[in-house]
Short mmCIF file of C-alpha atoms in Angstrom, two decimals:
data_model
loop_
_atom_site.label_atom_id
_atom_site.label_comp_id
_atom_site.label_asym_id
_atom_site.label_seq_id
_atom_site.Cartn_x
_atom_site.Cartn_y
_atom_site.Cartn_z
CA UNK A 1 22.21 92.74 120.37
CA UNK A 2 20.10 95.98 120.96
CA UNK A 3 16.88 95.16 123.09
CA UNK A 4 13.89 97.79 122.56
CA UNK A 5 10.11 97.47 123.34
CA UNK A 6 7.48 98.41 121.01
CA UNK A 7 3.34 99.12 121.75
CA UNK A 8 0.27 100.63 120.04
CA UNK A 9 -0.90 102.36 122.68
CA UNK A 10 -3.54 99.09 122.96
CA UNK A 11 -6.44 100.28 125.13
CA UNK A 12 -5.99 99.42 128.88
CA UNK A 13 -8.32 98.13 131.38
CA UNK A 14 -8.53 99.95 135.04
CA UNK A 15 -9.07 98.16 138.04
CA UNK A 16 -12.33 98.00 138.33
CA UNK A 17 -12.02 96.29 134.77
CA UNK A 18 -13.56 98.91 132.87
CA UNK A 19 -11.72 100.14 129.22
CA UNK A 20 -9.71 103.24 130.30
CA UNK A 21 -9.75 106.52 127.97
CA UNK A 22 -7.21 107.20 125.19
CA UNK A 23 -6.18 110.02 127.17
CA UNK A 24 -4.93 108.25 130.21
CA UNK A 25 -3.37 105.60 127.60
CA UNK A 26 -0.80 107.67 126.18
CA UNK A 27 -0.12 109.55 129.55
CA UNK A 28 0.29 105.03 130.61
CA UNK A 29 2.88 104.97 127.47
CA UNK A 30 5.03 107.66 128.77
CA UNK A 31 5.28 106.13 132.03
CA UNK A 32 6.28 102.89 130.84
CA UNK A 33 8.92 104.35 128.20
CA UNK A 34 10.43 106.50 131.30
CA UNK A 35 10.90 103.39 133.08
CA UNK A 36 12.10 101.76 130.68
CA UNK A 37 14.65 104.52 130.02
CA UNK A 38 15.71 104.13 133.59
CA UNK A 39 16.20 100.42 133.49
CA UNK A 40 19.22 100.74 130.47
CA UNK A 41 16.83 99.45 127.93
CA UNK A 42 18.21 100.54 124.49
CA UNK A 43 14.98 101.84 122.34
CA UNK A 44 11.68 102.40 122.50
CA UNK A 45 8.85 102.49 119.57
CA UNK A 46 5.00 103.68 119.37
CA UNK A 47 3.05 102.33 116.42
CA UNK A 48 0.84 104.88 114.60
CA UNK A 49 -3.20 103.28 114.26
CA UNK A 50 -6.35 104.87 113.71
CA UNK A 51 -8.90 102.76 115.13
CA UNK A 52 -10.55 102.79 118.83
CA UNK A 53 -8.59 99.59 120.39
CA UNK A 54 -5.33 101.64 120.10
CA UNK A 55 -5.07 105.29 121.61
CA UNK A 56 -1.39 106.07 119.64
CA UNK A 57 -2.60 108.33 116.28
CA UNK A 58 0.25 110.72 116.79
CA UNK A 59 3.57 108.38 117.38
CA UNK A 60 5.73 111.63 116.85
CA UNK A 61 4.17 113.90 119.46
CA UNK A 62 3.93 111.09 122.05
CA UNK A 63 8.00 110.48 121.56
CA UNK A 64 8.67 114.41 121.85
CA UNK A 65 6.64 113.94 125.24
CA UNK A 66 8.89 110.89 126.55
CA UNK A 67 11.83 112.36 125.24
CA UNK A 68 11.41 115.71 127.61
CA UNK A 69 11.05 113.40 130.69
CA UNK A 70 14.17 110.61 129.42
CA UNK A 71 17.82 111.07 128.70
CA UNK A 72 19.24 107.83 126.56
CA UNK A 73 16.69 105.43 125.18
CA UNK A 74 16.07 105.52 121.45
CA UNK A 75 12.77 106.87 120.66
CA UNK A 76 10.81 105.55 117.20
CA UNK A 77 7.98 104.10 115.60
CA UNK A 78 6.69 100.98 115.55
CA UNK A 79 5.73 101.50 112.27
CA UNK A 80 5.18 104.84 110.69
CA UNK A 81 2.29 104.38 107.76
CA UNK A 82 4.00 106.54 105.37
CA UNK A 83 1.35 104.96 102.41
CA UNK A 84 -0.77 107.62 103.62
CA UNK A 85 1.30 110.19 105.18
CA UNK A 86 3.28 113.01 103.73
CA UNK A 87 7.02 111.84 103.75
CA UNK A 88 8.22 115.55 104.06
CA UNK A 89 6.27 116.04 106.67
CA UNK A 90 7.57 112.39 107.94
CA UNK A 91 10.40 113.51 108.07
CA UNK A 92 10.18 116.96 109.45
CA UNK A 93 8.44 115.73 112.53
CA UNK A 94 11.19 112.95 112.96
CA UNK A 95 13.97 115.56 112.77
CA UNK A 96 11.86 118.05 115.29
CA UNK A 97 11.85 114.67 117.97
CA UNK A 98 15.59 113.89 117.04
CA UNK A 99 16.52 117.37 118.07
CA UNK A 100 14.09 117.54 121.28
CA UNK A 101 16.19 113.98 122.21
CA UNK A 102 19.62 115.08 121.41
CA UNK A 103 19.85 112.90 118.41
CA UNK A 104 17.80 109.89 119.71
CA UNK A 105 15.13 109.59 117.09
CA UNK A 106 14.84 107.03 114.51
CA UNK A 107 11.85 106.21 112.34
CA UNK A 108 10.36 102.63 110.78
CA UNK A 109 8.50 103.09 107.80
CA UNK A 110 6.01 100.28 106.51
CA UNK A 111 2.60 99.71 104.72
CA UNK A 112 1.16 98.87 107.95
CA UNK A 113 -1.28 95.81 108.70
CA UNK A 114 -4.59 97.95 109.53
CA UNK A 115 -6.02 100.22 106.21
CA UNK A 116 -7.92 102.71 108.36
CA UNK A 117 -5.61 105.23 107.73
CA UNK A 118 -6.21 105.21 103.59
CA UNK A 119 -9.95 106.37 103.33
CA UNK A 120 -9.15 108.52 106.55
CA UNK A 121 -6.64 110.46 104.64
CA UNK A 122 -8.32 110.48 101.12
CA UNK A 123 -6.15 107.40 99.48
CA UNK A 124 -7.12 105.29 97.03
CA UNK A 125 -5.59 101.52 98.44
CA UNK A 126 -6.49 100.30 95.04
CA UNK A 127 -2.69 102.28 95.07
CA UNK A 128 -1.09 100.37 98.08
CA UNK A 129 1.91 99.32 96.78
CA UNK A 130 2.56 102.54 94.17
CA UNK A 131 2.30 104.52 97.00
CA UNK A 132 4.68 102.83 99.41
CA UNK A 133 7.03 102.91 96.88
CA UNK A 134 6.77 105.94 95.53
CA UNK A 135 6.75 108.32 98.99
CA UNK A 136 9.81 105.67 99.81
CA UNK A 137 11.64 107.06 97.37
CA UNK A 138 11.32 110.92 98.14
CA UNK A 139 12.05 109.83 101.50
CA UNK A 140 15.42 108.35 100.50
CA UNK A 141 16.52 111.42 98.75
CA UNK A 142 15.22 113.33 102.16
CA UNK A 143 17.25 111.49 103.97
CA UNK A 144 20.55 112.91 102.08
CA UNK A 145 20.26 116.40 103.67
CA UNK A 146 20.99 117.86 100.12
CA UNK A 147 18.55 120.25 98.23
CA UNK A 148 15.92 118.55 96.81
CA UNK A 149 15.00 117.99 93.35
CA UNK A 150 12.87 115.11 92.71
CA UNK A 151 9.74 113.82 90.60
CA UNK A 152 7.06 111.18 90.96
CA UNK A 153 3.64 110.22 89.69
CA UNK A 154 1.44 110.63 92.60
CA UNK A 155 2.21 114.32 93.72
CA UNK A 156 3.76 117.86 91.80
CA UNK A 157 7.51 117.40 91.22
CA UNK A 158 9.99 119.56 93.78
CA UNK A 159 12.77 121.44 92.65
CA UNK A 160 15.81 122.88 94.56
CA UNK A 161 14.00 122.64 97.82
CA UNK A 162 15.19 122.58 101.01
CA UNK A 163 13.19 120.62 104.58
CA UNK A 164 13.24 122.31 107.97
CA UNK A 165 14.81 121.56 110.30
CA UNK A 166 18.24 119.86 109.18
CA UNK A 167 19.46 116.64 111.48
CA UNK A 168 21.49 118.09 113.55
CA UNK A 169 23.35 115.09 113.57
CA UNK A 170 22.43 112.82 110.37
CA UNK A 171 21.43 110.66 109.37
CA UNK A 172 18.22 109.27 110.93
CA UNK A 173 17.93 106.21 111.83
CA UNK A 174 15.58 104.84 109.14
CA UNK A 175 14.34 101.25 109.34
CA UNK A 176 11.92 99.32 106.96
CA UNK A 177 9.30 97.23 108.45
CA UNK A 178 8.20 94.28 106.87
CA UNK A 179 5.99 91.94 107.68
CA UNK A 180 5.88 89.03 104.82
CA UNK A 181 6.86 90.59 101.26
CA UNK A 182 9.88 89.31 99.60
CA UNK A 183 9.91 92.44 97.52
CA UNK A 184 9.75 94.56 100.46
CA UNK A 185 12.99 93.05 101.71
CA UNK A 186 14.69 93.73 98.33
CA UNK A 187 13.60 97.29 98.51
CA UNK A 188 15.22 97.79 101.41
CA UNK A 189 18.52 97.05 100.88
CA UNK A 190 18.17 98.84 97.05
CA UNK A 191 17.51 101.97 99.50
CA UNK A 192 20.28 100.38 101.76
CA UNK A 193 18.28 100.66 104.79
CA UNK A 194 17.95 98.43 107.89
CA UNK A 195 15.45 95.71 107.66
CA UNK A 196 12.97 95.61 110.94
CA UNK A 197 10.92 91.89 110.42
CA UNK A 198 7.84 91.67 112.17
CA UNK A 199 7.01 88.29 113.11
CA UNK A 200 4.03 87.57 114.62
CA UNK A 201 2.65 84.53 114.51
CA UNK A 202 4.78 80.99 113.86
CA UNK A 203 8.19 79.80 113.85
CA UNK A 204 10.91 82.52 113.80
CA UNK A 205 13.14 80.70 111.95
CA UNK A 206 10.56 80.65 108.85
CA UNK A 207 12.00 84.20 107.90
CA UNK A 208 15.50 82.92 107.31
CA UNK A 209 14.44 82.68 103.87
CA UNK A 210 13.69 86.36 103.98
CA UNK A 211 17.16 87.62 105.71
CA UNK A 212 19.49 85.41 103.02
CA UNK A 213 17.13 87.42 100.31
CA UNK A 214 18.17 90.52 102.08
CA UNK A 215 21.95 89.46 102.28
CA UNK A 216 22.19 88.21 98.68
CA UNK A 217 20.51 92.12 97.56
CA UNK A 218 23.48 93.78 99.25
CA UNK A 219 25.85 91.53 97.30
CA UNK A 220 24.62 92.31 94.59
CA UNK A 221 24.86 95.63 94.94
CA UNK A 222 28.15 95.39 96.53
CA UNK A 223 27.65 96.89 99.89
CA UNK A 224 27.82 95.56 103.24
CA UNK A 225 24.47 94.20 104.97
CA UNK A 226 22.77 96.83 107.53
CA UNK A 227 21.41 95.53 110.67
CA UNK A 228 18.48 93.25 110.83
CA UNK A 229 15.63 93.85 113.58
CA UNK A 230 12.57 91.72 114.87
CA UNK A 231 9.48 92.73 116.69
CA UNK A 232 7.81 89.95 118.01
CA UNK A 233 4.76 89.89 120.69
CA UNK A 234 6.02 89.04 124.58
CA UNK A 235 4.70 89.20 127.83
CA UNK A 236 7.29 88.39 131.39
CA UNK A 237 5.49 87.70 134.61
CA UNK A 238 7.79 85.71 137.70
CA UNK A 239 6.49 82.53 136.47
CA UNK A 240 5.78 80.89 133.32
CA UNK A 241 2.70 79.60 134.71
CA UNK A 242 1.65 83.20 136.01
CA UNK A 243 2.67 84.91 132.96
CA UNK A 244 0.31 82.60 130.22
CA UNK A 245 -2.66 83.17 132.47
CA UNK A 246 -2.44 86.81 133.27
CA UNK A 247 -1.93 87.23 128.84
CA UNK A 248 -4.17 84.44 127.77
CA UNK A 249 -7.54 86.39 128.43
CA UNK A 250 -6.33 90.01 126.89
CA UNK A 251 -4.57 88.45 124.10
CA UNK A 252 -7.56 86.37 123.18
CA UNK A 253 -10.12 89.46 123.18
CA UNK A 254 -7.80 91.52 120.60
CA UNK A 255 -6.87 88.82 118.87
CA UNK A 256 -10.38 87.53 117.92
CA UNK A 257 -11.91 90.78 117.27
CA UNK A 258 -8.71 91.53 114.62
CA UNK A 259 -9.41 88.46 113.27
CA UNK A 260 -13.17 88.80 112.73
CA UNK A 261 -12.34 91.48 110.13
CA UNK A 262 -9.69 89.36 108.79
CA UNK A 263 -11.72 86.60 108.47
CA UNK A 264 -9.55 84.06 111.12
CA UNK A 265 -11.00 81.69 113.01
CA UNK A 266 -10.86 82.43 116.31
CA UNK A 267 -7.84 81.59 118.49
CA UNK A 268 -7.63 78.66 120.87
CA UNK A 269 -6.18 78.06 124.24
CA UNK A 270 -3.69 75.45 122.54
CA UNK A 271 -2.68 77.77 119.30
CA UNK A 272 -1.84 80.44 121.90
CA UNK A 273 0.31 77.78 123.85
CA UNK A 274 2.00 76.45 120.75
CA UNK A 275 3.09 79.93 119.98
CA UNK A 276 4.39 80.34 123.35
CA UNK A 277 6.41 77.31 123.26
CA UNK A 278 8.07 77.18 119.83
CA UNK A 279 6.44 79.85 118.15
CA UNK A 280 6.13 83.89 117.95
CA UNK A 281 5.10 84.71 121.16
CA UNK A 282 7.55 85.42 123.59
CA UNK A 283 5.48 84.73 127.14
CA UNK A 284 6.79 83.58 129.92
CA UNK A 285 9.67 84.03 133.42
CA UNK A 286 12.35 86.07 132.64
CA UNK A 287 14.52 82.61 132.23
CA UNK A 288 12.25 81.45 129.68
CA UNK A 289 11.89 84.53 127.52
CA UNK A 290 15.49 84.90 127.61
CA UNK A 291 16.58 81.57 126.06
CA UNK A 292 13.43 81.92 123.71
CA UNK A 293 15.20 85.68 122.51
CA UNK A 294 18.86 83.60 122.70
CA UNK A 295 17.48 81.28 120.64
CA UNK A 296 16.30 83.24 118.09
CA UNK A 297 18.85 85.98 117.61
CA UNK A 298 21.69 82.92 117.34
CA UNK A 299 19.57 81.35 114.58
CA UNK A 300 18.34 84.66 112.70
CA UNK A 301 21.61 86.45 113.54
CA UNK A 302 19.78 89.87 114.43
CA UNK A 303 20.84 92.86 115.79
CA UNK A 304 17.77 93.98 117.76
CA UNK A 305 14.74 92.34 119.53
CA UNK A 306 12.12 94.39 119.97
CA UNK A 307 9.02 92.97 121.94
CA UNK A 308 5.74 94.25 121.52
CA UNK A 309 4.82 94.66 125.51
CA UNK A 310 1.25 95.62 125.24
CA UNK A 311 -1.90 93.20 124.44
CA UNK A 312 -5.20 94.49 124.55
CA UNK A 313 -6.81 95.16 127.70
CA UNK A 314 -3.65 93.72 129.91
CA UNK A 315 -3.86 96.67 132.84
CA UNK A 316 -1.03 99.17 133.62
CA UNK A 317 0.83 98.13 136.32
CA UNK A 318 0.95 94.42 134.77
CA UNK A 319 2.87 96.09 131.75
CA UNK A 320 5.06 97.64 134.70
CA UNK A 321 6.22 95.20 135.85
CA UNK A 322 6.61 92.93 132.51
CA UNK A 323 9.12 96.23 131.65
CA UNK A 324 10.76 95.91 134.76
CA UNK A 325 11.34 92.12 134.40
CA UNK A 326 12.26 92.86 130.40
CA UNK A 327 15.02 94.64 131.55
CA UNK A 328 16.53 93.67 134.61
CA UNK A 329 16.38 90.17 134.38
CA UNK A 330 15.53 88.97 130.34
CA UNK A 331 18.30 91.67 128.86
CA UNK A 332 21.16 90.18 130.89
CA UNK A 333 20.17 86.57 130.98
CA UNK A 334 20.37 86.72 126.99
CA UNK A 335 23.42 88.70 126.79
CA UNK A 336 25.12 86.00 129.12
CA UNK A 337 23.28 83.21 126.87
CA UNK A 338 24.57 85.01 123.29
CA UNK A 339 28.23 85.31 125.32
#
């Protein structure tokens, strides 16, 4: 199993327990993925947001940053909204960080859980799920490093063209985040691309019904299964104890103000616990998050764990050291435990 860490660049809180600025945010991200580099972990991924609790608008120009300043992790998003993007332009930005990295990049494309990004851009969502499916598809056929020649609804066909700058060493690594559609995960193996499940909230194994979907589309189609992924929240501290109190207060805060334009209730002290214990939230000593991970990539039968480091306000150094813990003490402890 591959172990990565994911954030959105969620807006920190200094010592003095005021918000910090964006700025100092993403120059906090690069830090972390540095050390993370140094500490063998195997990928890192920025999620792309447009909203003021998150400082990460740009995923692509803060991974060129961390990859001038690291030598081996792999460097991607966490997800890319490419509903609203340009997939050419997707992709011409991926390849640019892949060659910066020396062929580390790799890319997750979803429809992403926030909708800033549609009226920011100029798209109709009334045309959510044409779009996704639509810019998919160029993206697919951009993937094949051939001249292109290719026609859709939403945008004037292309003929015989060619994208700057070619992988120098294809392909990319393209995932497809999904986060509850069954249709989604059939999509992604008709594309034959890895499926990244994000699972955030309730019991893991509740998506086994979603990877046998995925499994029976690639017999189907006879061709063998790609890799399967999860990003779930997590948070290590020394002690279990330590590690629910230091999250409990950040996790709350962003929680209940997503949820208050979701229309949620909000969250309660013994929700977040339940989660913690048998549910989506991996929070705890490195011992506990370990057999927590163990336990879930034996059941789901993944390939990678990627935990989502970063909660709201939770300060700097606290992420730090949750990194440091993640991976010298969680990473081997679940290797031994998956042995």
């Amino acid at each position: 199993m591959e172990f990565g860490l994911d954030t959105f660049g969620d807006i920190t809180a200094g010592a003095d327990g005021r918000l910090n600025s964006h700025a100092l945010v993403i120059r906090e991200v690069i830090e972390q993925a540095v050390l993370a580099d140094r500490l063998g972990i195997d990928a890192f991924g920025v999620g792309e947001h447009h909203r003021a609790d998150f400082a990460i608008s740009a995923p692509e120009v803060v991974l060129a940053a961390i990859a001038g300043r690291t030598s081996r992790i792999l460097l991607g998003s966490a997800v890319t909204v490419l509903s609203s993007d340009d997939p050419i332009r997707v992709f011409e930005r991926f390849a640019t960080v892949d060659a910066a990295s020396n062929g580390r990049a790799e890319v997750t494309l979803g429809r992403g859980s926030f909708t800033e990004s549609f009226p920011l851009f100029g798209f109709d969502l009334a045309q959510y799920e044409a779009l996704f499916e639509e810019k998919l598809d160029l993206f697919a056929e951009l993937l094949k490093q051939e001249p292109l020649t290719w026609q859709g609804k939403l945008r004037p066909p292309l003929v015989n063209q060619r994208v700057f700058p070619p992988l120098e060493k294809p392909p990319l690594k393209t995932w497809i985040g999904v986060g509850g559609s069954p249709e989604s995960v059939v999509r992604a193996a008709r594309y034959d691309l890895p499926l990244m499940l994000a699972i955030i909230g309730g019991e893991p194994r509740r998506f086994m019904a979603f990877i046998d979907l995925y499994k029976r589309a690639y017999a189907q189609l006879g061709r063998p299964v790609k890799p399967i992924g999860l990003h779930s929240h997590g948070y290590v501290a020394d002690i279990d104890t330590q590690a629910r109190e230091e999250l409990w207060p950040h996790h709350k805060i962003m929680r209940d103000r997503i949820g208050a334009e979701r229309g949620w209730p909000p969250v309660t002290r013994a929700h977040f616990d339940q989660e913690a214990d048998s549910g989506s939230l991996y929070v705890g000593a490195p011992e506990t998050v370990a057999r927590r991970i163990a336990a879930t990539g034996k059941a789901l039968g993944i390939a990678r764990f990627d935990m989502k480091y970063s909660s709201g306000t939770l300060p700097h150094d606290k992420l730090m050291r949750s990194i440091e813990l993640y991976g010298t003490k969680v990473m081997p402890l679940v290797r031994d435990m998956l042995s």
